[in-house]
Amino acid sequence: MKIYLNGELVERKDAKISVFDHGLLYGDGVFEGIRSYNRRVFKLREHIDRLFESAHSLLLRIPLSKEQLIAAVLKTLKTNGLKDAYIRLIVTRGEGDLGLDPRKCYGKPSVIIIADKITLYPEELYKKGLEIITVPTVRNLPEAVNPQIKSLNYLNNILAKIEAANCGYEEAIMLDALGYVAECTGDNIFIVRHNQLYTPPQCMGSLRGITRDTVLDIAKKNKIPAHEHVITRHEVYISDECFLTGTAAEIIPVVKVDGRRIGEGKPGPVTTKLMREFKKLTQREGIKY
Ligand code: PXG
């Protein structure tokens, strides 16, 4: 496996950065998780745009242009001969001293691209659906660390993941500080009621997921009414269908939340339709390599 590290493709064992990098010391950096299907990178431009937006908010200057970064991702995929891949794009603040202040980072930000195979939920779960719970850790306040910044500091989500795992669940709903449903630890959430889609607005404390946006596009094209609206746990419990979206998980049905059965307790027709349309899209769209 070859890793892209600051302009070079190096062996995995040689892909190393300094212990003084503020990405390691403070989680000071940004990242993206991207997928390719059939030698096409899905929504690559959208991911690159979001990476630059996250960096802009953190006053982190990415040392490459968007076009150069796109070229670097494609080159990494080609070099590794991957047809279907999961790509992790990381930009760290770079080397500094043992203080928080990013102005004292004398090194350039590090750009890292890892292209690997993806570990998915087992196929069976996509047919049966997931069971999830709500966890106590609330999603970061937008006025603290805005969840729309995809930063290397993921402790908010990791705490929620630990709480889910401690209770024997793979994924969990995180609420915002007002108690509304925000998102899951690494996925956005949708519910279906009376054949209409609802997902929390991102201003309430969730990431503007690229899969989420894709699902909203698919819904529009298929004349399924969709709303960005605050959602309570009660509304999730009484929904007809529920599913999660994310680059890694794609679209995965949810059939039980906090012990409440959702709809018929199996993936519903709207979710199934969206999963089918999403799959078709991933096979034909994207930047070729
Ligand atoms: N919310 C959060 C908090 C995320 O981290 C999504 C939603 C979905 O966004 P996209 O753009 O992928 O549709 C994410 C995705 C993991 C993992 O292991 C997930 C993400 C990043 C890294 C790892 O599940 N982010």
mmCIF file of C-alpha atoms and ligand atoms in Angstrom:
data_model
loop_
_atom_site.group_PDB
_atom_site.id
_atom_site.type_symbol
_atom_site.label_atom_id
_atom_site.label_comp_id
_atom_site.label_asym_id
_atom_site.label_seq_id
_atom_site.Cartn_x
_atom_site.Cartn_y
_atom_site.Cartn_z
ATOM 1 C CA MET A 1 0.000 0.000 0.000
ATOM 2 C CA LYS A 2 1.259 3.459 -0.921
ATOM 3 C CA ILE A 3 0.261 6.500 1.104
ATOM 4 C CA TYR A 4 0.303 10.051 -0.223
ATOM 5 C CA LEU A 5 2.270 12.202 2.182
ATOM 6 C CA ASN A 6 3.076 15.813 1.316
ATOM 7 C CA GLY A 7 3.454 15.294 -2.404
ATOM 8 C CA GLU A 8 5.071 11.858 -2.363
ATOM 9 C CA LEU A 9 3.700 8.341 -2.501
ATOM 10 C CA VAL A 10 5.486 6.376 0.186
ATOM 11 C CA GLU A 11 5.247 2.874 1.622
ATOM 12 C CA ARG A 12 2.907 2.497 4.578
ATOM 13 C CA LYS A 13 5.818 1.868 6.949
ATOM 14 C CA ASP A 14 7.426 5.134 5.860
ATOM 15 C CA ALA A 15 4.248 7.232 6.104
ATOM 16 C CA LYS A 16 5.122 9.081 9.293
ATOM 17 C CA ILE A 17 4.638 12.564 10.665
ATOM 18 C CA SER A 18 6.178 14.407 13.596
ATOM 19 C CA VAL A 19 5.030 13.866 17.195
ATOM 20 C CA PHE A 20 5.033 17.677 17.341
ATOM 21 C CA ASP A 21 2.322 17.910 14.682
ATOM 22 C CA HIS A 22 -0.640 19.753 16.187
ATOM 23 C CA GLY A 23 -2.935 17.281 14.456
ATOM 24 C CA LEU A 24 -1.677 14.744 16.991
ATOM 25 C CA LEU A 25 -1.143 17.093 19.930
ATOM 26 C CA TYR A 26 -4.540 18.816 19.731
ATOM 27 C CA GLY A 27 -6.626 17.255 16.987
ATOM 28 C CA ASP A 28 -5.926 20.474 15.111
ATOM 29 C CA GLY A 29 -6.679 19.592 11.511
ATOM 30 C CA VAL A 30 -9.436 18.573 9.141
ATOM 31 C CA PHE A 31 -10.419 15.452 7.253
ATOM 32 C CA GLU A 32 -12.781 13.839 4.773
ATOM 33 C CA GLY A 33 -13.937 10.258 4.239
ATOM 34 C CA ILE A 34 -14.614 9.636 0.546
ATOM 35 C CA ARG A 35 -15.599 6.581 -1.481
ATOM 36 C CA SER A 36 -14.917 5.391 -4.971
ATOM 37 C CA TYR A 37 -17.059 2.923 -6.873
ATOM 38 C CA ASN A 38 -16.040 1.194 -10.049
ATOM 39 C CA ARG A 39 -13.046 3.514 -10.634
ATOM 40 C CA ARG A 40 -15.069 6.674 -10.079
ATOM 41 C CA VAL A 41 -14.749 8.889 -7.017
ATOM 42 C CA PHE A 42 -18.221 9.726 -5.788
ATOM 43 C CA LYS A 43 -18.893 13.417 -5.014
ATOM 44 C CA LEU A 44 -15.165 14.190 -4.918
ATOM 45 C CA ARG A 45 -15.668 17.907 -5.587
ATOM 46 C CA GLU A 46 -18.219 18.171 -2.792
ATOM 47 C CA HIS A 47 -15.806 16.508 -0.352
ATOM 48 C CA ILE A 48 -12.934 18.771 -1.417
ATOM 49 C CA ASP A 49 -15.178 21.834 -1.042
ATOM 50 C CA ARG A 50 -16.204 20.742 2.462
ATOM 51 C CA LEU A 51 -12.565 20.118 3.414
ATOM 52 C CA PHE A 52 -11.651 23.642 2.332
ATOM 53 C CA GLU A 53 -14.639 25.071 4.234
ATOM 54 C CA SER A 54 -13.631 23.227 7.421
ATOM 55 C CA ALA A 55 -10.050 24.480 6.997
ATOM 56 C CA HIS A 56 -11.210 28.051 6.289
ATOM 57 C CA SER A 57 -13.166 28.131 9.534
ATOM 58 C CA LEU A 58 -10.074 26.961 11.452
ATOM 59 C CA LEU A 59 -7.798 29.454 9.643
ATOM 60 C CA LEU A 60 -5.841 26.480 8.334
ATOM 61 C CA ARG A 61 -4.272 27.065 4.947
ATOM 62 C CA ILE A 62 -4.255 23.943 2.801
ATOM 63 C CA PRO A 63 -0.966 24.056 0.862
ATOM 64 C CA LEU A 64 -2.562 22.765 -2.357
ATOM 65 C CA SER A 65 -5.261 24.105 -4.647
ATOM 66 C CA LYS A 66 -8.535 22.198 -4.976
ATOM 67 C CA GLU A 67 -7.464 20.960 -8.426
ATOM 68 C CA GLN A 68 -4.092 19.788 -7.103
ATOM 69 C CA LEU A 69 -5.792 17.947 -4.260
ATOM 70 C CA ILE A 70 -8.209 16.241 -6.647
ATOM 71 C CA ALA A 71 -5.251 15.168 -8.805
ATOM 72 C CA ALA A 72 -3.461 13.819 -5.708
ATOM 73 C CA VAL A 73 -6.511 11.725 -4.706
ATOM 74 C CA LEU A 74 -6.827 10.258 -8.217
ATOM 75 C CA LYS A 75 -3.096 9.494 -8.383
ATOM 76 C CA THR A 76 -3.197 7.721 -5.005
ATOM 77 C CA LEU A 77 -6.101 5.550 -6.173
ATOM 78 C CA LYS A 78 -4.414 4.703 -9.476
ATOM 79 C CA THR A 79 -1.108 3.861 -7.795
ATOM 80 C CA ASN A 80 -2.841 1.491 -5.399
ATOM 81 C CA GLY A 81 -4.880 -0.131 -8.189
ATOM 82 C CA LEU A 82 -8.121 0.161 -6.261
ATOM 83 C CA LYS A 83 -11.445 -0.166 -8.099
ATOM 84 C CA ASP A 84 -13.661 0.374 -5.050
ATOM 85 C CA ALA A 85 -12.060 2.249 -2.187
ATOM 86 C CA TYR A 86 -12.460 4.287 0.947
ATOM 87 C CA ILE A 87 -10.286 7.372 0.894
ATOM 88 C CA ARG A 88 -9.227 9.274 3.981
ATOM 89 C CA LEU A 89 -8.012 12.766 3.235
ATOM 90 C CA ILE A 90 -6.311 14.530 6.149
ATOM 91 C CA VAL A 91 -4.770 17.958 6.563
ATOM 92 C CA THR A 92 -3.031 18.594 9.878
ATOM 93 C CA ARG A 93 -1.908 21.954 11.254
ATOM 94 C CA GLY A 94 1.707 20.781 10.999
ATOM 95 C CA GLU A 95 4.682 20.842 13.339
ATOM 96 C CA GLY A 96 4.726 23.337 16.175
ATOM 97 C CA ASP A 97 5.818 23.694 19.772
ATOM 98 C CA LEU A 98 4.117 22.317 22.880
ATOM 99 C CA GLY A 99 1.604 25.135 23.046
ATOM 100 C CA LEU A 100 -1.871 25.469 21.576
ATOM 101 C CA ASP A 101 -1.080 28.514 19.471
ATOM 102 C CA PRO A 102 -1.233 27.582 15.788
ATOM 103 C CA ARG A 103 0.753 30.713 14.921
ATOM 104 C CA LYS A 104 3.759 28.943 16.443
ATOM 105 C CA CYS A 105 3.483 26.069 13.981
ATOM 106 C CA TYR A 106 6.618 26.511 11.917
ATOM 107 C CA GLY A 107 5.963 23.444 9.757
ATOM 108 C CA LYS A 108 3.649 23.475 6.770
ATOM 109 C CA PRO A 109 0.298 21.694 7.183
ATOM 110 C CA SER A 110 0.694 17.994 6.319
ATOM 111 C CA VAL A 111 -1.490 16.530 3.582
ATOM 112 C CA ILE A 112 -2.142 12.809 3.854
ATOM 113 C CA ILE A 113 -4.209 10.560 1.589
ATOM 114 C CA ILE A 114 -4.898 6.960 2.537
ATOM 115 C CA ALA A 115 -6.778 4.763 0.083
ATOM 116 C CA ASP A 116 -7.927 1.427 1.373
ATOM 117 C CA LYS A 117 -10.708 -1.107 1.248
ATOM 118 C CA ILE A 118 -13.753 -0.276 3.294
ATOM 119 C CA THR A 119 -15.124 -2.252 6.227
ATOM 120 C CA LEU A 120 -18.878 -2.050 5.984
ATOM 121 C CA TYR A 121 -21.655 -3.185 8.223
ATOM 122 C CA PRO A 122 -22.402 -6.828 7.361
ATOM 123 C CA GLU A 123 -24.651 -7.180 4.280
ATOM 124 C CA GLU A 124 -27.284 -8.849 6.437
ATOM 125 C CA LEU A 125 -27.818 -5.625 8.452
ATOM 126 C CA TYR A 126 -28.818 -3.771 5.287
ATOM 127 C CA LYS A 127 -31.584 -6.352 4.812
ATOM 128 C CA LYS A 128 -32.655 -6.633 8.456
ATOM 129 C CA GLY A 129 -31.965 -3.089 9.642
ATOM 130 C CA LEU A 130 -30.023 -1.681 12.584
ATOM 131 C CA GLU A 131 -31.106 -1.331 16.196
ATOM 132 C CA ILE A 132 -29.807 1.867 17.789
ATOM 133 C CA ILE A 133 -30.131 3.854 21.013
ATOM 134 C CA THR A 134 -29.930 7.467 22.146
ATOM 135 C CA VAL A 135 -26.813 8.195 24.202
ATOM 136 C CA PRO A 136 -26.243 10.797 26.971
ATOM 137 C CA THR A 137 -23.387 12.718 25.326
ATOM 138 C CA VAL A 138 -24.953 15.597 23.398
ATOM 139 C CA ARG A 139 -23.552 16.815 20.087
ATOM 140 C CA ASN A 140 -21.166 19.761 20.255
ATOM 141 C CA LEU A 141 -22.832 23.164 20.363
ATOM 142 C CA PRO A 142 -22.527 25.006 17.054
ATOM 143 C CA GLU A 143 -21.160 27.994 18.981
ATOM 144 C CA ALA A 144 -18.431 25.821 20.550
ATOM 145 C CA VAL A 145 -16.965 23.460 17.945
ATOM 146 C CA ASN A 146 -19.430 23.617 15.082
ATOM 147 C CA PRO A 147 -20.329 20.062 13.977
ATOM 148 C CA GLN A 148 -20.109 21.279 10.395
ATOM 149 C CA ILE A 149 -16.353 21.535 10.781
ATOM 150 C CA LYS A 150 -15.046 18.069 10.017
ATOM 151 C CA SER A 151 -12.069 18.402 12.311
ATOM 152 C CA LEU A 152 -9.595 15.810 13.564
ATOM 153 C CA ASN A 153 -11.063 16.286 17.038
ATOM 154 C CA TYR A 154 -13.782 13.653 17.052
ATOM 155 C CA LEU A 155 -13.961 13.040 20.792
ATOM 156 C CA ASN A 156 -17.579 14.201 20.974
ATOM 157 C CA ASN A 157 -18.546 11.409 18.572
ATOM 158 C CA ILE A 158 -16.121 8.896 20.065
ATOM 159 C CA LEU A 159 -17.665 9.342 23.526
ATOM 160 C CA ALA A 160 -21.083 8.658 22.029
ATOM 161 C CA LYS A 161 -19.684 5.615 20.211
ATOM 162 C CA ILE A 162 -18.252 4.279 23.478
ATOM 163 C CA GLU A 163 -21.613 4.741 25.201
ATOM 164 C CA ALA A 164 -23.357 2.885 22.384
ATOM 165 C CA ALA A 165 -20.797 0.071 22.467
ATOM 166 C CA ASN A 166 -21.079 -0.235 26.270
ATOM 167 C CA CYS A 167 -24.779 -0.909 25.808
ATOM 168 C CA GLY A 168 -24.145 -3.398 23.004
ATOM 169 C CA TYR A 169 -25.070 -1.158 20.038
ATOM 170 C CA GLU A 170 -23.120 -0.234 16.927
ATOM 171 C CA GLU A 171 -24.573 3.214 16.347
ATOM 172 C CA ALA A 172 -26.345 5.846 18.442
ATOM 173 C CA ILE A 173 -28.484 8.946 18.158
ATOM 174 C CA MET A 174 -26.899 12.093 19.556
ATOM 175 C CA LEU A 175 -29.211 14.902 20.650
ATOM 176 C CA ASP A 176 -28.382 18.586 20.475
ATOM 177 C CA ALA A 177 -28.243 20.741 23.611
ATOM 178 C CA LEU A 178 -31.999 21.442 23.337
ATOM 179 C CA GLY A 179 -32.810 17.747 23.280
ATOM 180 C CA TYR A 180 -33.675 17.485 19.587
ATOM 181 C CA VAL A 181 -32.268 14.712 17.427
ATOM 182 C CA ALA A 182 -29.016 15.923 15.851
ATOM 183 C CA GLU A 183 -27.382 12.978 14.087
ATOM 184 C CA CYS A 184 -25.578 9.718 14.796
ATOM 185 C CA THR A 185 -21.895 9.299 15.659
ATOM 186 C CA GLY A 186 -20.796 9.089 12.022
ATOM 187 C CA ASP A 187 -24.027 9.312 10.059
ATOM 188 C CA ASN A 188 -26.961 11.634 9.470
ATOM 189 C CA ILE A 189 -30.485 10.499 10.311
ATOM 190 C CA PHE A 190 -33.760 10.535 8.380
ATOM 191 C CA ILE A 191 -37.271 9.478 9.290
ATOM 192 C CA VAL A 192 -40.197 8.743 6.977
ATOM 193 C CA ARG A 193 -43.770 9.552 7.955
ATOM 194 C CA HIS A 194 -46.745 9.345 5.615
ATOM 195 C CA ASN A 195 -44.337 8.906 2.692
ATOM 196 C CA GLN A 196 -42.487 12.151 3.437
ATOM 197 C CA LEU A 197 -38.862 12.476 4.491
ATOM 198 C CA TYR A 198 -37.642 14.466 7.498
ATOM 199 C CA THR A 199 -34.063 15.160 8.540
ATOM 200 C CA PRO A 200 -32.763 17.649 11.108
ATOM 201 C CA PRO A 201 -31.562 21.001 9.703
ATOM 202 C CA GLN A 202 -27.764 21.176 9.969
ATOM 203 C CA CYS A 203 -27.906 24.462 11.848
ATOM 204 C CA MET A 204 -29.102 22.441 14.859
ATOM 205 C CA GLY A 205 -25.765 20.729 15.281
ATOM 206 C CA SER A 206 -25.093 18.111 12.680
ATOM 207 C CA LEU A 207 -22.701 17.708 9.815
ATOM 208 C CA ARG A 208 -23.979 18.663 6.386
ATOM 209 C CA GLY A 209 -23.497 15.133 5.132
ATOM 210 C CA ILE A 210 -22.781 14.640 1.459
ATOM 211 C CA THR A 211 -24.784 11.411 1.474
ATOM 212 C CA ARG A 212 -27.580 13.347 3.203
ATOM 213 C CA ASP A 213 -27.549 15.930 0.399
ATOM 214 C CA THR A 214 -27.503 13.132 -2.184
ATOM 215 C CA VAL A 215 -30.571 11.532 -0.571
ATOM 216 C CA LEU A 216 -32.377 14.895 -0.610
ATOM 217 C CA ASP A 217 -31.526 15.186 -4.350
ATOM 218 C CA ILE A 218 -32.771 11.665 -5.060
ATOM 219 C CA ALA A 219 -35.982 12.418 -3.131
ATOM 220 C CA LYS A 220 -36.565 15.552 -5.213
ATOM 221 C CA LYS A 221 -36.038 13.684 -8.492
ATOM 222 C CA ASN A 222 -38.427 10.964 -7.357
ATOM 223 C CA LYS A 223 -41.044 13.421 -6.112
ATOM 224 C CA ILE A 224 -40.746 12.286 -2.505
ATOM 225 C CA PRO A 225 -41.451 15.373 -0.347
ATOM 226 C CA ALA A 226 -38.486 16.050 1.970
ATOM 227 C CA HIS A 227 -38.182 18.464 4.868
ATOM 228 C CA GLU A 228 -35.282 19.758 6.926
ATOM 229 C CA HIS A 229 -37.067 20.053 10.228
ATOM 230 C CA VAL A 230 -36.346 19.608 13.933
ATOM 231 C CA ILE A 231 -37.117 16.078 15.090
ATOM 232 C CA THR A 232 -37.816 14.831 18.615
ATOM 233 C CA ARG A 233 -37.161 11.318 19.870
ATOM 234 C CA HIS A 234 -40.926 10.791 20.037
ATOM 235 C CA GLU A 235 -41.201 11.560 16.333
ATOM 236 C CA VAL A 236 -38.503 9.009 15.609
ATOM 237 C CA TYR A 237 -40.348 6.382 17.695
ATOM 238 C CA ILE A 238 -43.635 6.911 15.825
ATOM 239 C CA SER A 239 -42.085 7.194 12.365
ATOM 240 C CA ASP A 240 -42.968 4.701 9.637
ATOM 241 C CA GLU A 241 -39.326 4.251 8.630
ATOM 242 C CA CYS A 242 -35.922 5.445 9.758
ATOM 243 C CA PHE A 243 -32.500 5.249 8.118
ATOM 244 C CA LEU A 244 -28.977 6.611 8.451
ATOM 245 C CA THR A 245 -26.735 8.072 5.752
ATOM 246 C CA GLY A 246 -22.968 8.411 5.533
ATOM 247 C CA THR A 247 -20.137 7.851 3.103
ATOM 248 C CA ALA A 248 -19.035 4.690 4.911
ATOM 249 C CA ALA A 249 -22.468 3.233 5.749
ATOM 250 C CA GLU A 250 -24.223 4.607 2.615
ATOM 251 C CA ILE A 251 -27.943 4.202 3.429
ATOM 252 C CA ILE A 252 -28.725 1.783 6.249
ATOM 253 C CA PRO A 253 -32.237 1.094 7.568
ATOM 254 C CA VAL A 254 -32.999 1.414 11.291
ATOM 255 C CA VAL A 255 -35.717 -0.828 12.710
ATOM 256 C CA LYS A 256 -35.545 -0.188 16.445
ATOM 257 C CA VAL A 257 -34.703 2.937 18.464
ATOM 258 C CA ASP A 258 -34.421 2.890 22.279
ATOM 259 C CA GLY A 259 -36.387 -0.358 22.333
ATOM 260 C CA ARG A 260 -39.238 1.072 20.206
ATOM 261 C CA ARG A 261 -40.007 -0.788 17.013
ATOM 262 C CA ILE A 262 -40.013 1.497 13.969
ATOM 263 C CA GLY A 263 -42.909 0.902 11.568
ATOM 264 C CA GLU A 264 -43.177 -2.769 10.737
ATOM 265 C CA GLY A 265 -39.789 -3.504 12.288
ATOM 266 C CA LYS A 266 -38.200 -4.075 8.903
ATOM 267 C CA PRO A 267 -36.763 -1.826 6.163
ATOM 268 C CA GLY A 268 -39.680 0.070 4.597
ATOM 269 C CA PRO A 269 -40.526 0.837 0.951
ATOM 270 C CA VAL A 270 -39.243 4.443 0.890
ATOM 271 C CA THR A 271 -35.892 3.438 2.417
ATOM 272 C CA THR A 272 -35.590 0.503 0.026
ATOM 273 C CA LYS A 273 -36.344 2.721 -2.970
ATOM 274 C CA LEU A 274 -33.742 5.305 -1.869
ATOM 275 C CA MET A 275 -31.140 2.571 -1.322
ATOM 276 C CA ARG A 276 -31.734 1.282 -4.841
ATOM 277 C CA GLU A 277 -31.522 4.738 -6.427
ATOM 278 C CA PHE A 278 -28.411 5.594 -4.403
ATOM 279 C CA LYS A 279 -26.674 2.437 -5.609
ATOM 280 C CA LYS A 280 -27.477 3.251 -9.241
ATOM 281 C CA LEU A 281 -26.086 6.771 -8.807
ATOM 282 C CA THR A 282 -22.805 5.599 -7.274
ATOM 283 C CA GLN A 283 -22.221 3.272 -10.225
ATOM 284 C CA ARG A 284 -22.606 5.945 -12.871
ATOM 285 C CA GLU A 285 -21.490 9.238 -11.262
ATOM 286 C CA GLY A 286 -18.105 10.460 -10.110
ATOM 287 C CA ILE A 287 -14.671 11.507 -11.313
ATOM 288 C CA LYS A 288 -12.955 8.711 -13.264
ATOM 289 C CA TYR A 289 -9.439 7.443 -12.626
HETATM 290 N N1 PXG B 1 -22.191 13.003 10.627
HETATM 291 C C1 PXG B 1 -20.950 12.858 11.127
HETATM 292 C C2 PXG B 1 -20.659 13.334 12.499
HETATM 293 C C3 PXG B 1 -19.958 12.250 10.343
HETATM 294 O O1 PXG B 1 -18.729 12.124 10.822
HETATM 295 C C4 PXG B 1 -21.587 11.980 8.557
HETATM 296 C C5 PXG B 1 -22.517 12.597 9.385
HETATM 297 C C6 PXG B 1 -21.983 11.626 7.168
HETATM 298 O O2 PXG B 1 -21.431 12.543 6.236
HETATM 299 P P1 PXG B 1 -21.121 12.120 4.749
HETATM 300 O O3 PXG B 1 -20.620 13.359 4.118
HETATM 301 O O4 PXG B 1 -20.090 11.023 4.805
HETATM 302 O O5 PXG B 1 -22.382 11.641 4.153
HETATM 303 C C7 PXG B 1 -20.281 11.772 9.038
HETATM 304 C C8 PXG B 1 -19.296 11.041 8.200
HETATM 305 C C9 PXG B 1 -17.018 6.226 10.570
HETATM 306 C C10 PXG B 1 -16.688 7.584 10.039
HETATM 307 O O6 PXG B 1 -16.074 5.479 10.892
HETATM 308 C C11 PXG B 1 -17.662 8.514 9.640
HETATM 309 C C12 PXG B 1 -17.267 9.771 9.173
HETATM 310 C C13 PXG B 1 -15.965 10.056 9.115
HETATM 311 C C14 PXG B 1 -15.038 9.137 9.514
HETATM 312 C C15 PXG B 1 -15.373 7.905 9.961
HETATM 313 O O7 PXG B 1 -18.193 5.882 10.661
HETATM 314 N N2 PXG B 1 -18.045 10.835 8.786
#
